[in-house]
Amino acid sequence: RRHTRYISVTGVQTCALPISDQQTKQLQQQLSDKYDQAKAKLAKLKSATVAQKAKLQADLAQLGSDIQKLYGQVKDKLTP
C-alpha cells in the first residue's frame, strides 16, 4: 500500500502526492532494523544462561523503547 498525503489549496483537495522523502525511508529502515535485532535477541533468549538472559532482557527493553520512538516518528511523517 502506498502512503499518500493530500494538499488542500483554499479548502479544495488537489491531488494525492506519494510520500517518499529520504528521511521517511531512513526512519522506516531503522525501524525494520530494530525489529530484526529484537527477533534475533528473542531467538537467543531460549538457550541463554541466567546472566545472558538478564542482558538480553535489558537489550530487548531498550529495543522496545527505540521501536516505539521510531514508530512515532514514522507515523508523524505519514499522517497528513
CSV table of N, CA, C and O in Angstrom, one decimal, residues 26-78:
chain,number,residue,atom,x,y,z
A,26,GLN,N,14.5,6.5,5.6
A,26,GLN,CA,15.6,6.2,6.6
A,26,GLN,C,14.9,5.7,7.9
A,26,GLN,O,15.4,4.8,8.5
A,27,LEU,N,13.9,6.4,8.4
A,27,LEU,CA,13.2,6.0,9.6
A,27,LEU,C,12.6,4.6,9.5
A,27,LEU,O,12.7,3.8,10.4
A,28,GLN,N,12.0,4.4,8.3
A,28,GLN,CA,11.4,3.1,8.1
A,28,GLN,C,12.5,2.0,8.1
A,28,GLN,O,12.2,0.9,8.6
A,29,GLN,N,13.6,2.2,7.5
A,29,GLN,CA,14.7,1.3,7.5
A,29,GLN,C,15.2,1.0,8.9
A,29,GLN,O,15.5,-0.1,9.3
A,30,GLN,N,15.4,2.1,9.7
A,30,GLN,CA,15.8,2.0,11.1
A,30,GLN,C,14.8,1.1,11.9
A,30,GLN,O,15.2,0.3,12.7
A,31,LEU,N,13.6,1.4,11.7
A,31,LEU,CA,12.5,0.6,12.4
A,31,LEU,C,12.6,-0.9,12.0
A,31,LEU,O,12.6,-1.7,12.9
A,32,SER,N,12.8,-1.2,10.7
A,32,SER,CA,12.9,-2.5,10.3
A,32,SER,C,14.2,-3.2,10.9
A,32,SER,O,14.1,-4.4,11.4
A,33,ASP,N,15.3,-2.5,11.0
A,33,ASP,CA,16.5,-3.0,11.6
A,33,ASP,C,16.3,-3.3,13.1
A,33,ASP,O,16.8,-4.3,13.5
A,34,LYS,N,15.6,-2.4,13.8
A,34,LYS,CA,15.4,-2.7,15.2
A,34,LYS,C,14.5,-3.9,15.4
A,34,LYS,O,14.7,-4.7,16.3
A,35,TYR,N,13.5,-4.1,14.6
A,35,TYR,CA,12.7,-5.3,14.7
A,35,TYR,C,13.5,-6.6,14.4
A,35,TYR,O,13.4,-7.5,15.2
A,36,ASP,N,14.4,-6.5,13.5
A,36,ASP,CA,15.3,-7.6,13.2
A,36,ASP,C,16.2,-7.9,14.4
A,36,ASP,O,16.4,-9.1,14.7
A,37,GLN,N,16.7,-6.9,15.0
A,37,GLN,CA,17.6,-7.1,16.1
A,37,GLN,C,16.8,-7.7,17.3
A,37,GLN,O,17.3,-8.6,18.0
A,38,ALA,N,15.6,-7.3,17.5
A,38,ALA,CA,14.7,-7.8,18.6
A,38,ALA,C,14.4,-9.3,18.3
A,38,ALA,O,14.5,-10.1,19.3
A,39,LYS,N,14.1,-9.6,17.1
A,39,LYS,CA,13.8,-11.0,16.8
A,39,LYS,C,15.0,-11.9,17.0
A,39,LYS,O,14.9,-13.0,17.6
A,40,ALA,N,16.2,-11.4,16.7
A,40,ALA,CA,17.4,-12.2,16.9
A,40,ALA,C,17.7,-12.4,18.4
A,40,ALA,O,18.1,-13.5,18.8
A,41,LYS,N,17.5,-11.4,19.2
A,41,LYS,CA,17.7,-11.5,20.6
A,41,LYS,C,16.7,-12.4,21.3
A,41,LYS,O,17.0,-13.2,22.2
A,42,LEU,N,15.4,-12.4,20.8
A,42,LEU,CA,14.4,-13.3,21.3
A,42,LEU,C,14.8,-14.7,21.0
A,42,LEU,O,14.5,-15.6,21.8
A,43,ALA,N,15.3,-15.0,19.8
A,43,ALA,CA,15.7,-16.3,19.5
A,43,ALA,C,16.8,-16.8,20.4
A,43,ALA,O,16.9,-18.0,20.8
A,44,LYS,N,17.7,-15.9,20.8
A,44,LYS,CA,18.8,-16.3,21.7
A,44,LYS,C,18.4,-16.5,23.1
A,44,LYS,O,19.0,-17.2,23.9
A,45,LEU,N,17.3,-15.9,23.5
A,45,LEU,CA,16.8,-16.0,24.9
A,45,LEU,C,16.5,-17.4,25.4
A,45,LEU,O,16.8,-17.7,26.5
A,46,LYS,N,16.0,-18.2,24.5
A,46,LYS,CA,15.6,-19.6,24.9
A,46,LYS,C,16.8,-20.4,25.4
A,46,LYS,O,16.7,-21.2,26.4
A,47,SER,N,18.0,-20.2,24.8
A,47,SER,CA,19.1,-21.1,25.2
A,47,SER,C,20.2,-20.3,26.1
A,47,SER,O,21.2,-20.8,26.3
A,48,ALA,N,19.8,-19.1,26.5
A,48,ALA,CA,20.7,-18.3,27.3
A,48,ALA,C,20.9,-18.7,28.7
A,48,ALA,O,19.9,-19.3,29.3
A,49,THR,N,22.0,-18.4,29.3
A,49,THR,CA,22.2,-18.6,30.7
A,49,THR,C,21.5,-17.5,31.5
A,49,THR,O,21.0,-16.6,30.9
A,50,VAL,N,21.4,-17.6,32.8
A,50,VAL,CA,20.7,-16.6,33.6
A,50,VAL,C,21.3,-15.3,33.4
A,50,VAL,O,20.6,-14.3,33.2
A,51,ALA,N,22.6,-15.2,33.4
A,51,ALA,CA,23.3,-13.9,33.2
A,51,ALA,C,23.1,-13.3,31.8
A,51,ALA,O,22.8,-12.1,31.7
A,52,GLN,N,23.1,-14.2,30.8
A,52,GLN,CA,22.8,-13.8,29.5
A,52,GLN,C,21.4,-13.3,29.3
A,52,GLN,O,21.1,-12.3,28.6
A,53,LYS,N,20.5,-14.0,30.0
A,53,LYS,CA,19.0,-13.6,29.9
A,53,LYS,C,18.8,-12.2,30.5
A,53,LYS,O,18.1,-11.4,29.9
A,54,ALA,N,19.5,-11.9,31.5
A,54,ALA,CA,19.3,-10.5,32.1
A,54,ALA,C,19.8,-9.5,31.1
A,54,ALA,O,19.1,-8.5,30.9
A,55,LYS,N,20.9,-9.7,30.5
A,55,LYS,CA,21.5,-8.8,29.5
A,55,LYS,C,20.5,-8.7,28.3
A,55,LYS,O,20.2,-7.6,27.8
A,56,LEU,N,20.1,-9.9,27.8
A,56,LEU,CA,19.2,-9.9,26.6
A,56,LEU,C,17.8,-9.2,26.9
A,56,LEU,O,17.3,-8.4,26.1
A,57,GLN,N,17.3,-9.3,28.2
A,57,GLN,CA,16.1,-8.7,28.5
A,57,GLN,C,16.3,-7.2,28.6
A,57,GLN,O,15.4,-6.4,28.2
A,58,ALA,N,17.4,-6.7,29.1
A,58,ALA,CA,17.7,-5.3,29.1
A,58,ALA,C,17.8,-4.7,27.7
A,58,ALA,O,17.3,-3.7,27.4
A,59,ASP,N,18.5,-5.5,26.8
A,59,ASP,CA,18.6,-5.1,25.4
A,59,ASP,C,17.3,-5.0,24.7
A,59,ASP,O,17.0,-4.1,24.0
A,60,LEU,N,16.4,-6.0,25.0
A,60,LEU,CA,15.1,-6.0,24.4
A,60,LEU,C,14.2,-4.9,24.9
A,60,LEU,O,13.5,-4.3,24.2
A,61,ALA,N,14.4,-4.5,26.2
A,61,ALA,CA,13.6,-3.4,26.7
A,61,ALA,C,14.1,-2.1,26.0
A,61,ALA,O,13.2,-1.2,25.6
A,62,GLN,N,15.4,-1.9,25.8
A,62,GLN,CA,15.9,-0.8,25.0
A,62,GLN,C,15.4,-0.8,23.6
A,62,GLN,O,15.0,0.3,23.1
A,63,LEU,N,15.4,-1.9,23.0
A,63,LEU,CA,15.0,-2.0,21.6
A,63,LEU,C,13.5,-1.7,21.5
A,63,LEU,O,13.0,-1.0,20.6
A,64,GLY,N,12.7,-2.1,22.5
A,64,GLY,CA,11.3,-1.8,22.5
A,64,GLY,C,11.1,-0.3,22.6
A,64,GLY,O,10.2,0.3,21.9
A,65,SER,N,11.8,0.4,23.4
A,65,SER,CA,11.8,1.8,23.5
A,65,SER,C,12.1,2.5,22.2
A,65,SER,O,11.5,3.4,21.8
A,66,ASP,N,13.2,2.0,21.6
A,66,ASP,CA,13.7,2.6,20.3
A,66,ASP,C,12.6,2.4,19.3
A,66,ASP,O,12.4,3.3,18.5
A,67,ILE,N,12.0,1.2,19.2
A,67,ILE,CA,11.0,0.9,18.2
A,67,ILE,C,9.8,1.8,18.4
A,67,ILE,O,9.3,2.4,17.4
A,68,GLN,N,9.3,2.0,19.6
A,68,GLN,CA,8.2,2.9,19.9
A,68,GLN,C,8.5,4.3,19.4
A,68,GLN,O,7.7,5.0,18.8
A,69,LYS,N,9.7,4.8,19.7
A,69,LYS,CA,10.1,6.2,19.3
A,69,LYS,C,10.1,6.3,17.8
A,69,LYS,O,9.6,7.2,17.2
A,70,LEU,N,10.8,5.3,17.1
A,70,LEU,CA,10.9,5.4,15.6
A,70,LEU,C,9.5,5.2,15.0
A,70,LEU,O,9.2,5.9,14.0
A,71,TYR,N,8.6,4.4,15.6
A,71,TYR,CA,7.3,4.2,15.0
A,71,TYR,C,6.5,5.5,15.1
A,71,TYR,O,5.8,5.9,14.2
A,72,GLY,N,6.7,6.2,16.2
A,72,GLY,CA,6.0,7.5,16.4
A,72,GLY,C,6.5,8.5,15.3
A,72,GLY,O,5.7,9.3,14.8
A,73,GLN,N,7.8,8.5,15.1
A,73,GLN,CA,8.4,9.4,14.1
A,73,GLN,C,7.9,9.1,12.7
A,73,GLN,O,7.5,10.0,11.9
A,74,VAL,N,7.8,7.8,12.3
A,74,VAL,CA,7.3,7.4,11.0
A,74,VAL,C,5.8,7.8,10.9
A,74,VAL,O,5.4,8.4,9.9
A,75,LYS,N,5.1,7.5,11.9
A,75,LYS,CA,3.6,7.8,11.9
A,75,LYS,C,3.4,9.3,11.8
A,75,LYS,O,2.5,9.7,11.0
A,76,ASP,N,4.2,10.1,12.5
A,76,ASP,CA,4.1,11.6,12.4
A,76,ASP,C,4.4,12.1,10.9
A,76,ASP,O,3.7,13.0,10.4
A,77,LYS,N,5.4,11.4,10.3
A,77,LYS,CA,5.7,11.8,8.9
A,77,LYS,C,4.6,11.4,7.9
A,77,LYS,O,4.4,12.1,6.9
A,78,LEU,N,3.9,10.3,8.2
A,78,LEU,CA,2.9,9.8,7.2
A,78,LEU,C,1.5,10.3,7.5
A,78,LEU,O,0.6,10.1,6.7
